[in-house]
Amino acid sequence: MSTLLLNLDFGEPPPKKALEGNAKHRKFVKKRRFLERRGFLNKKNQHPSKVPKLHPEPPKKGEAPRVDGARKVSPLAKKKPAASSGGPEQSLDRKAAVPWLTPAASQKAGSVVAKVDLLGEFQSALPKTRSRPARSQKKGPQKNPTQKNAPQNSTQSHLENKCSGASQKTPGKMVAIDCEMVGTGPKGHVSSLARCSIVSYHGDVLYDEYVLPPCHIVDYRTRWSGIRKQHMVNATPFKVARSQILKILAGKIVVGHAIHNDFKALQYSHPKSLTRDTSHIPPLNRKAECPENATVSLKCLTKKLLNRDIQVGKSGHSSVEDAQATMELYKLVEVEWEQHLAQNPPKD
């Protein structure tokens, strides 16, 4: 017996049945089978052909899968292997020698009837999931039909405000200036600053001072400037006044009439992109029914467009009054002229 050799072909174990469903489903199936074997579960009569097999048994070794309930035996399975020399023990059935090769014991006759429509019961045993309502599309802000034209309107407004910058949003960055000059140098032919007035976008006076020129005054030009000798007694020296004025003008849009004369008296050059000269604005001349390329006086434009008289009498001009009139005239064509400058920006 010690020399007894067993020549058994263990092969590969058959694949285990994979129960479908989740853990709760598997637990339900196991419990139901247990109750059926114990006889505690009532069996419903149902035709065997109508009973769906949820877990078909795996085919035995040497057999082909079932087709319409019948299991075909492959021809190779019919051939029995030759008995090995070693005694009757070697001829034992492999299923008996290897328990795991033996398929699960079939249920009793009539167990097919016991397999009721488990599909419905399984579905009833499964946890009921609430059907989620279809997600409604995210409601964005309701678009107004008029918004289709918004890009055009925004483009137009952008062009209007491009050069003016803060003219409409922050009027504090736009000022108007007017200067009065006296004659210095040979025969008083040199114009020197004697008074400077700066007003805000709304016409408020930001600066108004008499300025003492660095040179001797030859001609006060009182008829036009309104400057007299007594005004120079406590006047601000030119260098001090100039530094004060330039601090106010820095970074601002400066409006003036024939403003190049004022900058020349200040010995200063302002960026052209921030300069608005009402004596060279064609839309303003058109409104006043004057030639577009003509240089119209401030007095004439104010009379025609503002219906107001300035620079009258023999007492001379008022630089504050002239600066306020200049700002009011510019406001009449501000939108149109700023749009023009946005499309044709001036070169500094």
Short mmCIF file of C-alpha atoms in Angstrom, two decimals:
data_model
loop_
_atom_site.label_atom_id
_atom_site.label_comp_id
_atom_site.label_asym_id
_atom_site.label_seq_id
_atom_site.Cartn_x
_atom_site.Cartn_y
_atom_site.Cartn_z
CA MET A 1 0.00 0.00 0.00
CA SER A 2 2.95 2.26 0.54
CA THR A 3 3.77 2.03 -3.11
CA LEU A 4 0.24 2.93 -4.13
CA LEU A 5 0.24 5.81 -6.59
CA LEU A 6 -2.80 7.79 -7.46
CA ASN A 7 -2.88 9.28 -10.92
CA LEU A 8 -5.66 11.75 -10.60
CA ASP A 9 -6.17 14.67 -12.94
CA PHE A 10 -7.32 17.49 -10.70
CA GLY A 11 -7.47 19.96 -13.53
CA GLU A 12 -8.66 23.44 -12.90
CA PRO A 13 -11.58 24.05 -10.61
CA PRO A 14 -14.76 25.15 -12.36
CA PRO A 15 -15.54 28.80 -12.11
CA LYS A 16 -17.69 29.66 -9.19
CA LYS A 17 -21.10 31.00 -9.76
CA ALA A 18 -21.16 34.73 -9.73
CA LEU A 19 -24.31 35.88 -8.15
CA GLU A 20 -25.65 38.93 -9.87
CA GLY A 21 -26.82 41.94 -8.02
CA ASN A 22 -25.63 43.71 -4.96
CA ALA A 23 -25.05 42.38 -1.45
CA LYS A 24 -28.70 42.75 -0.47
CA HIS A 25 -29.76 40.80 -3.55
CA ARG A 26 -27.35 37.93 -2.82
CA LYS A 27 -28.51 37.76 0.79
CA PHE A 28 -32.14 37.56 -0.36
CA VAL A 29 -31.42 34.69 -2.80
CA LYS A 30 -29.53 32.72 -0.17
CA LYS A 31 -32.30 33.10 2.37
CA ARG A 32 -34.99 32.13 -0.12
CA ARG A 33 -33.20 28.96 -1.14
CA PHE A 34 -32.79 28.02 2.50
CA LEU A 35 -36.52 28.49 3.15
CA GLU A 36 -37.42 26.45 0.06
CA ARG A 37 -35.25 23.55 1.20
CA ARG A 38 -36.80 23.67 4.68
CA GLY A 39 -40.29 23.78 3.21
CA PHE A 40 -41.25 27.00 4.96
CA LEU A 41 -41.83 28.88 1.75
CA ASN A 42 -45.00 28.19 -0.22
CA LYS A 43 -44.29 27.11 -3.76
CA LYS A 44 -46.28 28.52 -6.64
CA ASN A 45 -47.21 26.30 -9.57
CA GLN A 46 -45.69 27.55 -12.77
CA HIS A 47 -44.93 25.82 -16.04
CA PRO A 48 -41.25 24.80 -16.07
CA SER A 49 -40.69 26.23 -19.51
CA LYS A 50 -41.81 29.68 -18.34
CA VAL A 51 -39.56 29.74 -15.30
CA PRO A 52 -36.52 31.86 -16.13
CA LYS A 53 -33.24 30.46 -14.92
CA LEU A 54 -31.45 33.35 -13.34
CA HIS A 55 -28.32 31.40 -12.45
CA PRO A 56 -27.66 28.60 -14.93
CA GLU A 57 -25.36 25.91 -13.71
CA PRO A 58 -21.93 25.87 -15.29
CA PRO A 59 -21.41 23.06 -17.82
CA LYS A 60 -19.67 19.96 -16.63
CA LYS A 61 -16.26 19.10 -17.84
CA GLY A 62 -16.45 17.73 -21.35
CA GLU A 63 -19.90 19.17 -22.02
CA ALA A 64 -20.84 22.04 -24.24
CA PRO A 65 -23.08 24.84 -22.97
CA ARG A 66 -26.82 24.22 -22.93
CA VAL A 67 -28.84 25.19 -25.95
CA ASP A 68 -32.59 25.56 -25.30
CA GLY A 69 -32.32 23.68 -22.01
CA ALA A 70 -30.45 20.67 -23.45
CA ARG A 71 -26.80 20.09 -22.73
CA LYS A 72 -24.76 18.70 -25.54
CA VAL A 73 -22.01 16.27 -24.79
CA SER A 74 -18.89 16.79 -26.83
CA PRO A 75 -17.51 13.71 -28.59
CA LEU A 76 -14.27 14.02 -26.70
CA ALA A 77 -16.13 13.48 -23.42
CA LYS A 78 -17.40 10.07 -24.54
CA LYS A 79 -13.89 8.66 -24.61
CA LYS A 80 -12.96 7.32 -21.19
CA PRO A 81 -9.30 7.46 -20.26
CA ALA A 82 -7.53 4.14 -19.92
CA ALA A 83 -7.43 2.73 -16.43
CA SER A 84 -4.05 3.13 -14.87
CA SER A 85 -2.28 0.21 -13.28
CA GLY A 86 -2.55 0.49 -9.59
CA GLY A 87 -5.60 -1.30 -8.35
CA PRO A 88 -9.29 -0.65 -8.16
CA GLU A 89 -8.70 2.46 -6.08
CA GLN A 90 -7.27 4.24 -9.11
CA SER A 91 -10.51 3.68 -11.00
CA LEU A 92 -12.48 5.69 -8.54
CA ASP A 93 -14.64 8.35 -10.03
CA ARG A 94 -12.89 11.69 -10.14
CA LYS A 95 -15.95 13.42 -8.82
CA ALA A 96 -15.89 11.26 -5.74
CA ALA A 97 -12.15 11.72 -5.26
CA VAL A 98 -12.24 15.44 -5.80
CA PRO A 99 -15.23 16.92 -4.06
CA TRP A 100 -14.91 20.32 -5.64
CA LEU A 101 -15.26 18.79 -9.07
CA THR A 102 -18.70 17.51 -8.12
CA PRO A 103 -21.39 19.98 -9.13
CA ALA A 104 -23.87 21.19 -6.59
CA ALA A 105 -26.56 18.69 -5.73
CA SER A 106 -29.56 19.16 -7.91
CA GLN A 107 -32.73 20.08 -6.23
CA LYS A 108 -35.58 17.65 -5.85
CA ALA A 109 -37.91 16.97 -8.69
CA GLY A 110 -40.33 19.76 -8.73
CA SER A 111 -37.71 22.23 -7.61
CA VAL A 112 -38.15 23.82 -10.99
CA VAL A 113 -41.67 24.60 -9.96
CA ALA A 114 -40.30 26.11 -6.82
CA LYS A 115 -38.41 28.56 -8.93
CA VAL A 116 -41.17 31.06 -9.16
CA ASP A 117 -40.90 34.31 -10.90
CA LEU A 118 -38.05 35.41 -8.69
CA LEU A 119 -37.27 38.30 -10.93
CA GLY A 120 -40.30 40.16 -9.74
CA GLU A 121 -39.59 39.29 -6.13
CA PHE A 122 -35.95 40.28 -6.46
CA GLN A 123 -36.97 43.61 -7.88
CA SER A 124 -39.44 44.13 -5.06
CA ALA A 125 -36.74 43.28 -2.50
CA LEU A 126 -34.25 45.70 -3.96
CA PRO A 127 -34.17 49.14 -2.40
CA LYS A 128 -36.38 51.51 -4.28
CA THR A 129 -34.48 54.34 -5.80
CA ARG A 130 -36.26 57.56 -6.29
CA SER A 131 -36.32 58.63 -9.85
CA ARG A 132 -34.42 61.84 -10.10
CA PRO A 133 -36.23 64.53 -11.99
CA ALA A 134 -34.55 65.68 -15.14
CA ARG A 135 -32.21 68.47 -14.41
CA SER A 136 -33.55 71.65 -15.71
CA GLN A 137 -31.17 73.64 -17.77
CA LYS A 138 -29.34 76.27 -15.88
CA LYS A 139 -31.24 79.43 -16.23
CA GLY A 140 -28.90 82.20 -17.00
CA PRO A 141 -29.88 85.79 -16.84
CA GLN A 142 -32.79 86.31 -19.16
CA LYS A 143 -31.60 88.09 -22.21
CA ASN A 144 -33.50 91.08 -23.23
CA PRO A 145 -34.18 91.13 -26.99
CA THR A 146 -32.80 94.63 -27.06
CA GLN A 147 -29.45 93.25 -25.92
CA LYS A 148 -28.74 92.07 -29.45
CA ASN A 149 -28.03 95.63 -30.34
CA ALA A 150 -25.99 96.14 -27.18
CA PRO A 151 -22.62 95.43 -28.83
CA GLN A 152 -23.27 98.16 -31.39
CA ASN A 153 -24.32 100.60 -28.72
CA SER A 154 -21.34 99.72 -26.52
CA THR A 155 -18.98 100.15 -29.46
CA GLN A 156 -20.43 103.54 -30.20
CA SER A 157 -20.20 104.65 -26.60
CA HIS A 158 -16.64 103.32 -26.43
CA LEU A 159 -15.69 105.44 -29.40
CA GLU A 160 -17.30 108.44 -27.79
CA ASN A 161 -15.38 108.03 -24.56
CA LYS A 162 -12.07 106.71 -25.86
CA CYS A 163 -10.24 110.02 -26.16
CA SER A 164 -12.21 111.97 -23.62
CA GLY A 165 -11.30 109.30 -21.06
CA ALA A 166 -12.74 110.68 -17.87
CA SER A 167 -14.65 113.56 -19.43
CA GLN A 168 -18.04 111.93 -18.91
CA LYS A 169 -17.31 109.51 -16.09
CA THR A 170 -15.09 111.84 -14.04
CA PRO A 171 -15.67 115.47 -15.11
CA GLY A 172 -13.11 116.51 -12.48
CA LYS A 173 -10.38 115.63 -14.99
CA MET A 174 -11.52 118.22 -17.53
CA VAL A 175 -10.84 121.92 -17.04
CA ALA A 176 -11.01 125.11 -19.10
CA ILE A 177 -8.33 127.80 -19.06
CA ASP A 178 -8.07 131.40 -20.17
CA CYS A 179 -5.17 133.80 -19.76
CA GLU A 180 -4.81 137.57 -20.04
CA MET A 181 -1.53 139.02 -21.28
CA VAL A 182 0.28 142.36 -21.07
CA GLY A 183 2.94 143.77 -23.41
CA THR A 184 6.61 143.48 -22.48
CA GLY A 185 9.85 143.79 -24.42
CA PRO A 186 10.56 146.28 -27.19
CA LYS A 187 7.53 148.51 -27.73
CA GLY A 188 5.42 145.99 -25.75
CA HIS A 189 5.23 143.50 -28.60
CA VAL A 190 5.99 140.49 -26.37
CA SER A 191 2.92 138.98 -24.69
CA SER A 192 3.54 138.04 -21.05
CA LEU A 193 1.17 136.35 -18.62
CA ALA A 194 -0.59 138.75 -16.26
CA ARG A 195 -3.69 136.73 -15.17
CA CYS A 196 -4.71 133.08 -15.37
CA SER A 197 -8.11 131.54 -14.61
CA ILE A 198 -9.00 127.84 -14.55
CA VAL A 199 -12.57 126.54 -14.15
CA SER A 200 -13.91 123.00 -13.69
CA TYR A 201 -16.21 121.02 -15.97
CA HIS A 202 -19.18 122.57 -14.17
CA GLY A 203 -17.77 126.10 -14.30
CA ASP A 204 -16.44 126.34 -10.74
CA VAL A 205 -13.32 128.50 -10.35
CA LEU A 206 -10.28 126.38 -9.52
CA TYR A 207 -7.60 129.03 -9.96
CA ASP A 208 -7.69 132.78 -10.56
CA GLU A 209 -4.56 134.82 -9.84
CA TYR A 210 -2.81 137.91 -11.16
CA VAL A 211 0.71 137.08 -12.28
CA LEU A 212 3.71 139.41 -12.19
CA PRO A 213 5.74 139.01 -15.40
CA PRO A 214 9.52 138.58 -15.05
CA CYS A 215 10.06 141.51 -17.43
CA HIS A 216 9.08 145.16 -17.19
CA ILE A 217 5.55 145.83 -18.38
CA VAL A 218 5.45 148.26 -21.27
CA ASP A 219 1.74 148.02 -22.23
CA TYR A 220 -0.99 146.83 -19.89
CA ARG A 221 -3.48 146.43 -22.74
CA THR A 222 -6.26 147.27 -20.33
CA ARG A 223 -8.90 147.60 -23.05
CA TRP A 224 -8.58 143.90 -23.80
CA SER A 225 -6.84 142.37 -20.79
CA GLY A 226 -8.51 144.37 -18.03
CA ILE A 227 -5.13 144.54 -16.26
CA ARG A 228 -4.15 147.74 -14.44
CA LYS A 229 -1.07 148.81 -12.58
CA GLN A 230 -2.63 148.27 -9.15
CA HIS A 231 -3.26 144.59 -10.00
CA MET A 232 0.50 143.98 -10.10
CA VAL A 233 1.14 145.22 -6.55
CA ASN A 234 0.36 141.90 -4.85
CA ALA A 235 0.58 139.68 -7.95
CA THR A 236 2.10 136.20 -7.76
CA PRO A 237 5.57 135.91 -9.33
CA PHE A 238 5.56 134.14 -12.67
CA LYS A 239 7.64 131.11 -11.59
CA VAL A 240 5.43 130.44 -8.56
CA ALA A 241 2.20 130.90 -10.52
CA ARG A 242 3.44 128.69 -13.35
CA SER A 243 4.25 125.78 -11.03
CA GLN A 244 0.80 126.10 -9.38
CA ILE A 245 -0.97 126.15 -12.75
CA LEU A 246 0.92 123.18 -14.17
CA LYS A 247 0.02 121.07 -11.13
CA ILE A 248 -3.65 121.68 -11.90
CA LEU A 249 -3.30 120.93 -15.62
CA ALA A 250 -1.23 117.77 -15.20
CA GLY A 251 -3.06 114.70 -16.56
CA LYS A 252 -6.24 116.65 -17.33
CA ILE A 253 -8.08 117.46 -20.54
CA VAL A 254 -7.65 121.20 -21.04
CA VAL A 255 -10.23 123.19 -23.00
CA GLY A 256 -9.51 126.66 -24.32
CA HIS A 257 -10.14 129.07 -27.18
CA ALA A 258 -7.01 129.65 -29.27
CA ILE A 259 -5.34 127.81 -26.43
CA HIS A 260 -1.91 127.82 -28.07
CA ASN A 261 -1.59 131.49 -27.03
CA ASP A 262 -2.24 130.62 -23.40
CA PHE A 263 0.32 127.78 -23.43
CA LYS A 264 2.87 130.09 -25.05
CA ALA A 265 2.41 132.65 -22.26
CA LEU A 266 2.84 129.85 -19.72
CA GLN A 267 5.91 128.57 -21.59
CA TYR A 268 4.30 125.16 -21.52
CA SER A 269 3.31 122.46 -24.01
CA HIS A 270 0.32 120.24 -23.17
CA PRO A 271 -0.25 116.83 -24.88
CA LYS A 272 -2.40 117.22 -27.99
CA SER A 273 -4.47 114.20 -27.06
CA LEU A 274 -5.54 116.08 -23.91
CA THR A 275 -6.09 119.46 -25.58
CA ARG A 276 -9.45 120.76 -26.87
CA ASP A 277 -9.34 124.05 -28.80
CA THR A 278 -12.81 125.49 -29.45
CA SER A 279 -11.42 127.71 -32.20
CA HIS A 280 -10.66 124.61 -34.33
CA ILE A 281 -13.73 122.41 -33.88
CA PRO A 282 -15.73 122.23 -37.17
CA PRO A 283 -18.96 120.90 -35.56
CA LEU A 284 -19.01 123.99 -33.34
CA ASN A 285 -18.70 126.27 -36.38
CA ARG A 286 -21.48 124.40 -38.15
CA LYS A 287 -23.79 124.91 -35.20
CA ALA A 288 -22.99 128.61 -35.33
CA GLU A 289 -23.57 128.60 -39.14
CA CYS A 290 -19.98 129.67 -39.77
CA PRO A 291 -17.41 128.25 -42.19
CA GLU A 292 -15.96 125.03 -40.76
CA ASN A 293 -12.32 125.97 -41.32
CA ALA A 294 -12.69 129.58 -40.17
CA THR A 295 -11.37 130.80 -36.83
CA VAL A 296 -14.40 132.31 -35.15
CA SER A 297 -13.96 134.53 -32.08
CA LEU A 298 -15.08 133.38 -28.67
CA LYS A 299 -17.37 136.41 -28.41
CA CYS A 300 -19.17 135.52 -31.66
CA LEU A 301 -19.64 131.84 -30.79
CA THR A 302 -20.94 132.67 -27.33
CA LYS A 303 -23.47 135.11 -28.76
CA LYS A 304 -24.76 132.72 -31.44
CA LEU A 305 -24.79 129.47 -29.50
CA LEU A 306 -25.22 130.56 -25.87
CA ASN A 307 -27.12 133.80 -26.57
CA ARG A 308 -24.90 135.63 -24.13
CA ASP A 309 -22.75 138.73 -24.45
CA ILE A 310 -19.18 138.62 -23.17
CA GLN A 311 -16.13 140.91 -23.54
CA VAL A 312 -18.27 144.03 -23.64
CA GLY A 313 -17.47 147.50 -22.32
CA LYS A 314 -14.18 149.32 -21.91
CA SER A 315 -13.16 147.61 -18.68
CA GLY A 316 -11.61 144.70 -20.57
CA HIS A 317 -12.10 140.93 -20.63
CA SER A 318 -12.66 138.67 -17.67
CA SER A 319 -10.59 135.50 -17.89
CA VAL A 320 -13.03 133.68 -15.56
CA GLU A 321 -16.00 134.58 -17.77
CA ASP A 322 -14.13 133.56 -20.92
CA ALA A 323 -13.08 130.20 -19.44
CA GLN A 324 -16.64 129.41 -18.37
CA ALA A 325 -18.00 130.30 -21.82
CA THR A 326 -15.35 128.10 -23.46
CA MET A 327 -16.36 125.08 -21.36
CA GLU A 328 -20.05 125.60 -22.12
CA LEU A 329 -19.37 125.79 -25.83
CA TYR A 330 -17.35 122.61 -25.77
CA LYS A 331 -20.15 120.73 -24.01
CA LEU A 332 -22.41 121.42 -26.99
CA VAL A 333 -20.24 119.25 -29.26
CA GLU A 334 -18.45 117.09 -26.71
CA VAL A 335 -19.99 113.75 -27.71
CA GLU A 336 -19.60 114.32 -31.44
CA TRP A 337 -16.07 115.68 -31.19
CA GLU A 338 -14.83 112.99 -28.81
CA GLN A 339 -16.16 110.34 -31.18
CA HIS A 340 -14.25 111.99 -34.01
CA LEU A 341 -11.06 112.05 -31.95
CA ALA A 342 -11.52 108.39 -31.06
CA GLN A 343 -11.54 107.49 -34.74
CA ASN A 344 -8.80 109.99 -35.64
CA PRO A 345 -6.59 110.37 -32.57
CA PRO A 346 -4.31 113.40 -32.74
CA LYS A 347 -0.58 112.81 -32.83
CA ASP A 348 1.45 114.45 -30.09
#
